[in-house]
PDB file of C-alpha atoms in Angstrom:
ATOM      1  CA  UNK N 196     -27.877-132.817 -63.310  1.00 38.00           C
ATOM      2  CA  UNK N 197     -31.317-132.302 -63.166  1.00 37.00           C
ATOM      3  CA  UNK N 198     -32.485-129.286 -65.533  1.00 39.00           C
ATOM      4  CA  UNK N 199     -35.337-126.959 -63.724  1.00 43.00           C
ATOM      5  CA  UNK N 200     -38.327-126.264 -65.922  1.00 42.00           C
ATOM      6  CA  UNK N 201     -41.007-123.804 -65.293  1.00 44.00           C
ATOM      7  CA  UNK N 202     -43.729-126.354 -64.476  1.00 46.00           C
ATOM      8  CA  UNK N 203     -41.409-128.429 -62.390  1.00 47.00           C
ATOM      9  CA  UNK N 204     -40.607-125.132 -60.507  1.00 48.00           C
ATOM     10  CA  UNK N 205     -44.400-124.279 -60.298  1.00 53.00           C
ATOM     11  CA  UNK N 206     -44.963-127.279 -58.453  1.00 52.00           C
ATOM     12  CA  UNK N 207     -42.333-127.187 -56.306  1.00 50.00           C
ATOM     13  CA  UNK N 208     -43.632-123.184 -55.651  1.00 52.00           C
ATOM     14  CA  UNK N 209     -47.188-124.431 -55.095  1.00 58.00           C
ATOM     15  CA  UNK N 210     -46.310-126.875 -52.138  1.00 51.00           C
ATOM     16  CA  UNK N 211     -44.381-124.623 -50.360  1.00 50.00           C
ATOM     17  CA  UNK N 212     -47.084-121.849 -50.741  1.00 54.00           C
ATOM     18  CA  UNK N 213     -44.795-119.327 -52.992  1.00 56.00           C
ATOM     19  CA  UNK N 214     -46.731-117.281 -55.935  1.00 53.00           C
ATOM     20  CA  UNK N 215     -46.518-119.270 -58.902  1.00 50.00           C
ATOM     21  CA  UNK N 216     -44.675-116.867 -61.754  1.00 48.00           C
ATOM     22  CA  UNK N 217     -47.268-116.180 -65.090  1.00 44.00           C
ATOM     23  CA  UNK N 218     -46.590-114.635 -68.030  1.00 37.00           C
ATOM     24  CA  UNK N 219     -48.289-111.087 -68.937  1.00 38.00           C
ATOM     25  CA  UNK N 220     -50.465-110.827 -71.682  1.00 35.00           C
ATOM     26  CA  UNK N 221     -48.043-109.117 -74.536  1.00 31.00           C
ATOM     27  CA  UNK N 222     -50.714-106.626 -74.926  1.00 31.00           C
ATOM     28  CA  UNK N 223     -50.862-105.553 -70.877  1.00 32.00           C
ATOM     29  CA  UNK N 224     -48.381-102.989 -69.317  1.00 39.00           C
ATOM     30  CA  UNK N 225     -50.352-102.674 -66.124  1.00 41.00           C
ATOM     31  CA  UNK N 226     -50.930 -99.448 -66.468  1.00 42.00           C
ATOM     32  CA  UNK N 227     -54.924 -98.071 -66.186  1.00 44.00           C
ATOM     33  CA  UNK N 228     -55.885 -95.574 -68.844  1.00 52.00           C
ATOM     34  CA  UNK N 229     -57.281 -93.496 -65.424  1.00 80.00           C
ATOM     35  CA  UNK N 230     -53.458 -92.950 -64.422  1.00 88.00           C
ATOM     36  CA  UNK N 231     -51.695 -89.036 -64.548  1.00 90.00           C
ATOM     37  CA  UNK N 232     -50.071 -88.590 -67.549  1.00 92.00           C
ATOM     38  CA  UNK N 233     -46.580 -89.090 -67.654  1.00 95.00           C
ATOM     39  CA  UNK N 234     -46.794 -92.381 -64.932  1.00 97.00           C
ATOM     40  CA  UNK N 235     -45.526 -95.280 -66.136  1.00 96.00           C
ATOM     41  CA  UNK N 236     -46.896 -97.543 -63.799  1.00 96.00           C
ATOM     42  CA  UNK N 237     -47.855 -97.923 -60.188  1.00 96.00           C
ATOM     43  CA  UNK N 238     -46.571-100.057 -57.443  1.00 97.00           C
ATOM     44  CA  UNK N 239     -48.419-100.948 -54.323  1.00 97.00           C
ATOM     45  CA  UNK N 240     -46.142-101.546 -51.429  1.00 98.00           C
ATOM     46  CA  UNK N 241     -46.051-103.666 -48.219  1.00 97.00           C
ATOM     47  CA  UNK N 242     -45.657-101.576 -44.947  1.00 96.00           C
ATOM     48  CA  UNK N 243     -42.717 -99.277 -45.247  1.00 98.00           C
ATOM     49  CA  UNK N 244     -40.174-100.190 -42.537  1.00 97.00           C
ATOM     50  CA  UNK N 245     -38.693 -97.242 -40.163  1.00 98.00           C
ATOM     51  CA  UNK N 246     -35.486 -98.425 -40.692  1.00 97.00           C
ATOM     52  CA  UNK N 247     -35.724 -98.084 -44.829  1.00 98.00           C
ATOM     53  CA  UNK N 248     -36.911 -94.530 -44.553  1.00 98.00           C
ATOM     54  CA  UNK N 249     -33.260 -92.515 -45.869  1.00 97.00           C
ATOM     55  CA  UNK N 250     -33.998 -89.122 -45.425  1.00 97.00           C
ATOM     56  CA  UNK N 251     -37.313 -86.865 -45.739  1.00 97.00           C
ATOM     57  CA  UNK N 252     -37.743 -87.788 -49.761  1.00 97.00           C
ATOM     58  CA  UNK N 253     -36.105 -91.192 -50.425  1.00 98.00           C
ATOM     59  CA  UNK N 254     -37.064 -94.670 -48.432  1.00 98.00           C
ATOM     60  CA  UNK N 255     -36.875 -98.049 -49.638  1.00 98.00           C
ATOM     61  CA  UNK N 256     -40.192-100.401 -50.581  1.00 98.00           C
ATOM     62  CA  UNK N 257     -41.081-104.114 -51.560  1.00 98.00           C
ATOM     63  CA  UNK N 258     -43.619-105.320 -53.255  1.00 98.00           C
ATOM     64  CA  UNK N 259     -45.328-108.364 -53.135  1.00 97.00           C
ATOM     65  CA  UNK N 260     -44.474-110.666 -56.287  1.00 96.00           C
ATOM     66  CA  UNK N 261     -47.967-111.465 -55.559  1.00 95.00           C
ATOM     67  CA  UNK N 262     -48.441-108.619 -57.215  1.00 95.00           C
ATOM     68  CA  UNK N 263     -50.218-108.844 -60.687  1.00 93.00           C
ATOM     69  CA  UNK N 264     -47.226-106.392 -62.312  1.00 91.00           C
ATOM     70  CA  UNK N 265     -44.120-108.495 -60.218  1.00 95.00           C
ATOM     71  CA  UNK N 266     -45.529-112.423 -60.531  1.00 90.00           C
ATOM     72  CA  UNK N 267     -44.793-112.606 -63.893  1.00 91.00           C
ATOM     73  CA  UNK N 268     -41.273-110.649 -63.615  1.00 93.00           C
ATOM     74  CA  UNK N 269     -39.515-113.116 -60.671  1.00 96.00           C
ATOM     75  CA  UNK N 270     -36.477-114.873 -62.392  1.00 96.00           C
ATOM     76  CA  UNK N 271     -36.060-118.349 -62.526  1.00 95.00           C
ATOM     77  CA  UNK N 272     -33.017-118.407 -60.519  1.00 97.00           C
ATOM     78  CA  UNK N 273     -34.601-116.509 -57.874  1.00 97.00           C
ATOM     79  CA  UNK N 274     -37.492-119.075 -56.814  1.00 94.00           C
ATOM     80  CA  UNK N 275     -34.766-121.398 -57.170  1.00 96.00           C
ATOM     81  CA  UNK N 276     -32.943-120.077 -54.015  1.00 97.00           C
ATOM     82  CA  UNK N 277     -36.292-119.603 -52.204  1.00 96.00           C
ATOM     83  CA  UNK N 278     -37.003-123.246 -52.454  1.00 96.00           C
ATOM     84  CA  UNK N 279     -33.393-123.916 -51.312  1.00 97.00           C
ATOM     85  CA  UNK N 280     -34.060-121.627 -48.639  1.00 96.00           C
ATOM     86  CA  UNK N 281     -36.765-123.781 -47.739  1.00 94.00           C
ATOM     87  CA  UNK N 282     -35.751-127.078 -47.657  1.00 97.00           C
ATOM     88  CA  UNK N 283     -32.641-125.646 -45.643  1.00 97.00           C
ATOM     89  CA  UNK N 284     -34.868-124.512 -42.755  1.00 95.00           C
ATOM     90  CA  UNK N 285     -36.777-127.246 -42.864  1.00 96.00           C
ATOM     91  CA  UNK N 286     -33.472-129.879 -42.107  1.00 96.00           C
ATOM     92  CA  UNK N 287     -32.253-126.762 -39.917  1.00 97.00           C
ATOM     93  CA  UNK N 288     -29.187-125.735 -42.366  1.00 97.00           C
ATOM     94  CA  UNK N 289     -29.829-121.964 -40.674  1.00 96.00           C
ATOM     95  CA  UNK N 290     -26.174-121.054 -42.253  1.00 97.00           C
ATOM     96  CA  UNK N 291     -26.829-122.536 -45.760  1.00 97.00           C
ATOM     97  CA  UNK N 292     -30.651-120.634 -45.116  1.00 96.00           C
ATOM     98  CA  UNK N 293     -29.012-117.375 -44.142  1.00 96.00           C
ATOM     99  CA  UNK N 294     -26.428-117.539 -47.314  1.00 97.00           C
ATOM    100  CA  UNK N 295     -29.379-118.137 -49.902  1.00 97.00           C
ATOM    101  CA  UNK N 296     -31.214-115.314 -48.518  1.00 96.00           C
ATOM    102  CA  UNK N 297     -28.001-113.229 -48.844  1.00 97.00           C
ATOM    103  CA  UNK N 298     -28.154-114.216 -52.594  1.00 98.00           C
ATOM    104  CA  UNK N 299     -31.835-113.358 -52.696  1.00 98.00           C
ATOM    105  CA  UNK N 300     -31.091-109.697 -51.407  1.00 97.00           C
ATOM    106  CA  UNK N 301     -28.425-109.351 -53.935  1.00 97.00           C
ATOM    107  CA  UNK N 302     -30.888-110.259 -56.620  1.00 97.00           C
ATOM    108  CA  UNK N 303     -32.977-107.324 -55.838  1.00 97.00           C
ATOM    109  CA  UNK N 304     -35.823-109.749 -53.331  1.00 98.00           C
ATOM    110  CA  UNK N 305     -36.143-110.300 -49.946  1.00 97.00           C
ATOM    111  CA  UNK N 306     -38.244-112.658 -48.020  1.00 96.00           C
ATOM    112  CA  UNK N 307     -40.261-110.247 -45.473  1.00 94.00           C
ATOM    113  CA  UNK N 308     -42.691-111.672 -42.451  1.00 89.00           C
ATOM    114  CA  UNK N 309     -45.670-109.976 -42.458  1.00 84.00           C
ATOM    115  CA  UNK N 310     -48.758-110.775 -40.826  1.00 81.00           C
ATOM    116  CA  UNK N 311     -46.931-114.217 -39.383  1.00 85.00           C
ATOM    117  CA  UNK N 312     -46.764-115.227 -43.277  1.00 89.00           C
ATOM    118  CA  UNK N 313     -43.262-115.363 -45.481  1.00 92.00           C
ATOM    119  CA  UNK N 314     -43.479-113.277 -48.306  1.00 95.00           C
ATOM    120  CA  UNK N 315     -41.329-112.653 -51.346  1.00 97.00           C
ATOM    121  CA  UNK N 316     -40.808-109.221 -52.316  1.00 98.00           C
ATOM    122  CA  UNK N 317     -39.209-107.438 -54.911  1.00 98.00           C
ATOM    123  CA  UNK N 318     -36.619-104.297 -53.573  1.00 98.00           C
ATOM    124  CA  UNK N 319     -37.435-100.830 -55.285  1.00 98.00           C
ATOM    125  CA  UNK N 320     -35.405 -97.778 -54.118  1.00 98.00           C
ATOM    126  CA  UNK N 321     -38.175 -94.920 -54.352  1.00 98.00           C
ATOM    127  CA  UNK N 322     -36.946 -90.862 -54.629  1.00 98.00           C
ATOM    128  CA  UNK N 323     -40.364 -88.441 -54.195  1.00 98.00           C
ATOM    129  CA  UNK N 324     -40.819 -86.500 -56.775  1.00 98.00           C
ATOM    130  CA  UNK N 325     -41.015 -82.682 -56.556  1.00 98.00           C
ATOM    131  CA  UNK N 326     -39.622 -81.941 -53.839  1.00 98.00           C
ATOM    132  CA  UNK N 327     -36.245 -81.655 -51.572  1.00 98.00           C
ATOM    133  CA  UNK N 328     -35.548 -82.508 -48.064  1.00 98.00           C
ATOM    134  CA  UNK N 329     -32.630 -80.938 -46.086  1.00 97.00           C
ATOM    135  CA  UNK N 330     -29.838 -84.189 -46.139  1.00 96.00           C
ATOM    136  CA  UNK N 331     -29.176 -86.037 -42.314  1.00 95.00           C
ATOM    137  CA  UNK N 332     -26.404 -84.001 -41.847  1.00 94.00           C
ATOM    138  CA  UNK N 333     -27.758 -80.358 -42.526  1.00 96.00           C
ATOM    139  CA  UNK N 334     -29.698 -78.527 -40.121  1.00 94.00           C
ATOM    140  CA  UNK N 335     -33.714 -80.317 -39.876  1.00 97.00           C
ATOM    141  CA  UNK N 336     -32.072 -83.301 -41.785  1.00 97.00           C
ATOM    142  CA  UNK N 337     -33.040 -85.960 -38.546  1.00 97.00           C
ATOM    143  CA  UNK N 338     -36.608 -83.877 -38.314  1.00 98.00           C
ATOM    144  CA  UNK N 339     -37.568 -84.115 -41.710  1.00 98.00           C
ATOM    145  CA  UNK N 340     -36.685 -87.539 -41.926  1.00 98.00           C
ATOM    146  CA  UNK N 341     -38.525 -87.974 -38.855  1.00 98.00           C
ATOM    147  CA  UNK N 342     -41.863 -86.471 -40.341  1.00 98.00           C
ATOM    148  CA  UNK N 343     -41.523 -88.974 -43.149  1.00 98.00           C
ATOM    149  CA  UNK N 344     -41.740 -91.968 -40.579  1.00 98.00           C
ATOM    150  CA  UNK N 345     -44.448 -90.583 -39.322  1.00 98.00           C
ATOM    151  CA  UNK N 346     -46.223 -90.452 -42.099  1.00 98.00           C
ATOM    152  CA  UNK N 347     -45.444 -93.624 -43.836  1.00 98.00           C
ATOM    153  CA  UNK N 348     -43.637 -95.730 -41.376  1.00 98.00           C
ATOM    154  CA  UNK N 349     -45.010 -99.295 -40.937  1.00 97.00           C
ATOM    155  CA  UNK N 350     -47.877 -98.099 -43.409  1.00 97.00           C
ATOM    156  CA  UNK N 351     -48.363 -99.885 -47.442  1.00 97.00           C
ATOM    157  CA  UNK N 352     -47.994 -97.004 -49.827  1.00 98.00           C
ATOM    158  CA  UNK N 353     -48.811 -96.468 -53.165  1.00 97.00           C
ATOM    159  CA  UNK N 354     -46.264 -94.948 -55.648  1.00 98.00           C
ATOM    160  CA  UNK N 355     -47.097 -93.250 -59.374  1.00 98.00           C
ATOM    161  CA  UNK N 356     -43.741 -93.955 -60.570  1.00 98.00           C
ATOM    162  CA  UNK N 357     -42.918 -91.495 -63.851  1.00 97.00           C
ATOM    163  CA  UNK N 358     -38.866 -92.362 -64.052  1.00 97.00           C
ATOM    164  CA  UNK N 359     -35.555 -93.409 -63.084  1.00 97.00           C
ATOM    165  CA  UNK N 360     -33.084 -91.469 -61.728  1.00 95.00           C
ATOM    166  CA  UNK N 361     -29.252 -91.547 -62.161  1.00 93.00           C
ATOM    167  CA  UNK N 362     -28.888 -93.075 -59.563  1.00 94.00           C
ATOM    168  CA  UNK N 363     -31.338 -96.047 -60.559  1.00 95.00           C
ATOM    169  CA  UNK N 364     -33.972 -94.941 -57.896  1.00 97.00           C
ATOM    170  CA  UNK N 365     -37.848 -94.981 -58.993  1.00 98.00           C
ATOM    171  CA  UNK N 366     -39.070 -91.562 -58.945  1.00 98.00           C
ATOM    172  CA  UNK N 367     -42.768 -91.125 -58.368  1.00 98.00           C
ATOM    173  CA  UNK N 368     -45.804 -89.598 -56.121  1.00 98.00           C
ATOM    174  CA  UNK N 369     -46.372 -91.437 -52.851  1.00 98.00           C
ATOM    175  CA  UNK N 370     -49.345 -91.432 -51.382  1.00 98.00           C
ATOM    176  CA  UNK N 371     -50.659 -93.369 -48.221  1.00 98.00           C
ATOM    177  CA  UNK N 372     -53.733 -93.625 -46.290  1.00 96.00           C
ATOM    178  CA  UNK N 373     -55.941 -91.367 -48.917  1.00 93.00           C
ATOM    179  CA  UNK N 374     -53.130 -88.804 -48.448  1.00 97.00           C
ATOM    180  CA  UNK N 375     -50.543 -87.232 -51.158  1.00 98.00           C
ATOM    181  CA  UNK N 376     -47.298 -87.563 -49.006  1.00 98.00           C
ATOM    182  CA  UNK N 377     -45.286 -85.130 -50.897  1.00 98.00           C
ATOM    183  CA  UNK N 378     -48.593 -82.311 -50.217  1.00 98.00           C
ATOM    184  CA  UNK N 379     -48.047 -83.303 -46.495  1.00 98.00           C
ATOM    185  CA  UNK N 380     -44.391 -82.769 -46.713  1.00 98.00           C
ATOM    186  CA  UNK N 381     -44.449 -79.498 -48.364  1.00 98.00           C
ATOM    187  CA  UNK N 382     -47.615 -78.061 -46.429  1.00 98.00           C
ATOM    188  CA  UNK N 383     -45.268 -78.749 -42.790  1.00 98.00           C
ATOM    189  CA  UNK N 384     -42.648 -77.179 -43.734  1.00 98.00           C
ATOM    190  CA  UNK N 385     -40.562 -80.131 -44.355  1.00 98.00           C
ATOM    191  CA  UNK N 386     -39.311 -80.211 -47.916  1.00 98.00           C
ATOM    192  CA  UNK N 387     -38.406 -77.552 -50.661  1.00 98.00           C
ATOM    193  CA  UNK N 388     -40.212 -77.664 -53.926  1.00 98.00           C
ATOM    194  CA  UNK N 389     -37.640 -79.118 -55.993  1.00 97.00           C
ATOM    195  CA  UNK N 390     -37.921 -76.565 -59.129  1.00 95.00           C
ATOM    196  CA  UNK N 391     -35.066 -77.691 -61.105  1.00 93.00           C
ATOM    197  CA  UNK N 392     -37.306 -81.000 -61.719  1.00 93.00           C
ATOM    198  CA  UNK N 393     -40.800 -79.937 -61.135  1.00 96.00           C
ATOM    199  CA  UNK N 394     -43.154 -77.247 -62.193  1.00 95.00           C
ATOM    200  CA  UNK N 395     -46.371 -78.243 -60.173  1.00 97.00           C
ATOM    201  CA  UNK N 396     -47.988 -75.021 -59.465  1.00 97.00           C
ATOM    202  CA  UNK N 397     -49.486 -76.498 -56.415  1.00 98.00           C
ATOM    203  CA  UNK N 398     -46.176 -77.502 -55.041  1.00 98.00           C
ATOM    204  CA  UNK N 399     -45.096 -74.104 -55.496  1.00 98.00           C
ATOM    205  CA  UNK N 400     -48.374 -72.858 -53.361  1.00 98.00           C
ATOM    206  CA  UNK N 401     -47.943 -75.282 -50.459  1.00 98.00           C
ATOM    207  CA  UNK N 402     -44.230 -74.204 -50.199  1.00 98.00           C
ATOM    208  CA  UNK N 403     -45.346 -70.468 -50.099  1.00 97.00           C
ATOM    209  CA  UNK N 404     -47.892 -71.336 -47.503  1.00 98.00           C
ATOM    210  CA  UNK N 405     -45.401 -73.254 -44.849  1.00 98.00           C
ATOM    211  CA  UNK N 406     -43.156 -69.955 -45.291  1.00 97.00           C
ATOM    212  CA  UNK N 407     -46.130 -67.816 -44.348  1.00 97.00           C
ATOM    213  CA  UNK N 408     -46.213 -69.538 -41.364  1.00 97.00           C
ATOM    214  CA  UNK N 409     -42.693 -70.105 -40.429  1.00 97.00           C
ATOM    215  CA  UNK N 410     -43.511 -74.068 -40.799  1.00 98.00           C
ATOM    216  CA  UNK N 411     -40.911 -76.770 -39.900  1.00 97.00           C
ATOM    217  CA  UNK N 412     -37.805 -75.867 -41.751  1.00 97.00           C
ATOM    218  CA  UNK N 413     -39.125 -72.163 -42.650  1.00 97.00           C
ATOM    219  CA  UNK N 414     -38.633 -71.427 -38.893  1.00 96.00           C
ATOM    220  CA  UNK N 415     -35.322 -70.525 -39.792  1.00 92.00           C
ATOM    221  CA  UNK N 416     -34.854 -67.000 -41.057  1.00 88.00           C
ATOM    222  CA  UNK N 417     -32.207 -68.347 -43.773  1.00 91.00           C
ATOM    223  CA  UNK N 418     -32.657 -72.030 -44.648  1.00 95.00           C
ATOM    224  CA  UNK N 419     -29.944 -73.607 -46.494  1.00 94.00           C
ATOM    225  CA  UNK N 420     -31.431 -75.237 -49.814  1.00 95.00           C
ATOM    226  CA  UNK N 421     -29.745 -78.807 -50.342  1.00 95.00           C
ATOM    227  CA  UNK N 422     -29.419 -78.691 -53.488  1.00 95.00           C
ATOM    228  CA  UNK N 423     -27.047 -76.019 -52.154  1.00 94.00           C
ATOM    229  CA  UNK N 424     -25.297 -78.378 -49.230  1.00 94.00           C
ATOM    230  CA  UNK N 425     -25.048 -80.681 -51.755  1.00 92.00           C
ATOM    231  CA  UNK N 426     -23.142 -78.811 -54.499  1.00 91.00           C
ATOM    232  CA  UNK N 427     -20.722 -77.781 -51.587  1.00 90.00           C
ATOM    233  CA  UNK N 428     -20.034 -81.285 -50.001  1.00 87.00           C
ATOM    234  CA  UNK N 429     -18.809 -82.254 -53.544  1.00 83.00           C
ATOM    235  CA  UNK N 430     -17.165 -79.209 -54.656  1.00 80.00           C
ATOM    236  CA  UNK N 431     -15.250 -79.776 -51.318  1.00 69.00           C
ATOM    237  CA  UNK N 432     -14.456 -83.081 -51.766  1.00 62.00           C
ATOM    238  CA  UNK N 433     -16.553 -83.780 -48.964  1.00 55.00           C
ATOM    239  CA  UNK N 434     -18.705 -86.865 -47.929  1.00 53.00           C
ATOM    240  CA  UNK N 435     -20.836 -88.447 -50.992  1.00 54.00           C
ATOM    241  CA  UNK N 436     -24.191 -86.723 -51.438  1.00 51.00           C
ATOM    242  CA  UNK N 437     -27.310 -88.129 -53.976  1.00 49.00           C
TER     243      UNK N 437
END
């Protein structure tokens, strides 16, 4: 059996065009001394696909393991199945091709086209931080989520990430195309600020200011909060909330 090393593997990644993994500095976190306190590091996203966007505060990103903080981070195993992928595809073994890239999603990566190029990207499941948008199935659920799309859909973000949730989502401040998406959000009436997790003064404000002026989801005369729906939908045994 042959054994893969990591320059045999480099090679292999080099001729089929793949980033080659390195190994950080033990020193280096990624992190620039300019960052917010409390962020523990920052990733910079492909464009966010429609169809990944959840709800008005969650959505689903890749990054590039391109990407200074992911190249070094890609298991082994992982560009294993890429190059497998590969030479399937290239003798037209579409359903061994289709079951390695199965594997490769269940890893946490996905191979994405963009710009007419295969990429490998790492999944990250991304929660905004501060704030609280009505679920699908309350009323404004499909709207908010809707505003979100608009404001990130098919667009690269970049994400301040300060923590994980329970739920093993990356919780962090988006922002995209110069502009604080969470601010946006907020300002439109969209969102709550979420005040059991965040004491931003300025998300306080731009809440106050989309209730002044009967903004998006402030329309109403009595919003429900989610936090709310949600304590109600499992108190009730009902459908499973986040």
């Amino acid at each position: 059996m042959y054994v893969w090393t990591v320059e045999s593997v480099s090679g292999i990644l080099e001729f089929y065009n793949f980033p080659i993994p390195s190994l950080p500095a033990a020193s280096s976190n990624h992190r620039p001394s300019s960052l917010p306190e409390g962020v523990q590091f920052v990733l910079n996203t492909l464009p966010v696909n429609n169809q990944n966007i959840g709800d008005g505060d969650g959505f689903t990103a890749y990054v590039a393991t391109t990407d200074p903080r992911e190249s070094g981070n890609v298991p082994i195993e992982v560009h294993e199945m890429v190059i497998a992928r590969t030479e399937a595809r290239n003798r037209r073994d579409y359903k061994s091709a289709d079951a390695l890239q199965s594997s490769i999603k269940e890893a946490g990566y996905k191979i994405i086209v963009c710009s007419d190029e295969e990429i490998l990207a790492r999944k990250y499941r991304i929660r905004m931080r501060g704030i609280d948008a009505p679920e699908l199935k309350m009323t404004y659920g499909k709207e908010s989520k809707s505003a979100l799309v608009k404001l990130i859909g098919g667009k690269r973000t970049t994400i301040h990430v300060y923590e994980q949730d329970q739920f093993d989502r990356y919780v962090g401040d988006v922002y995209c195309n110069c502009a604080f998406i969470q601010e946006k959000m907020l300002k439109n009436g969209h969102a709550w600020h979420f005040t059991t997790y965040d004491k931003r003064p300025e998300f306080a404000k731009w809440e106050r200011e989309a209730r002044a002026a009967q903004r998006g989801l402030f329309a109403s005369l009595n919003p429900e909060k989610p936090w709310d729906w949600r304590r109600e939908q499992r108190s009730g045994g009902g459908i499973q909330v986040y």
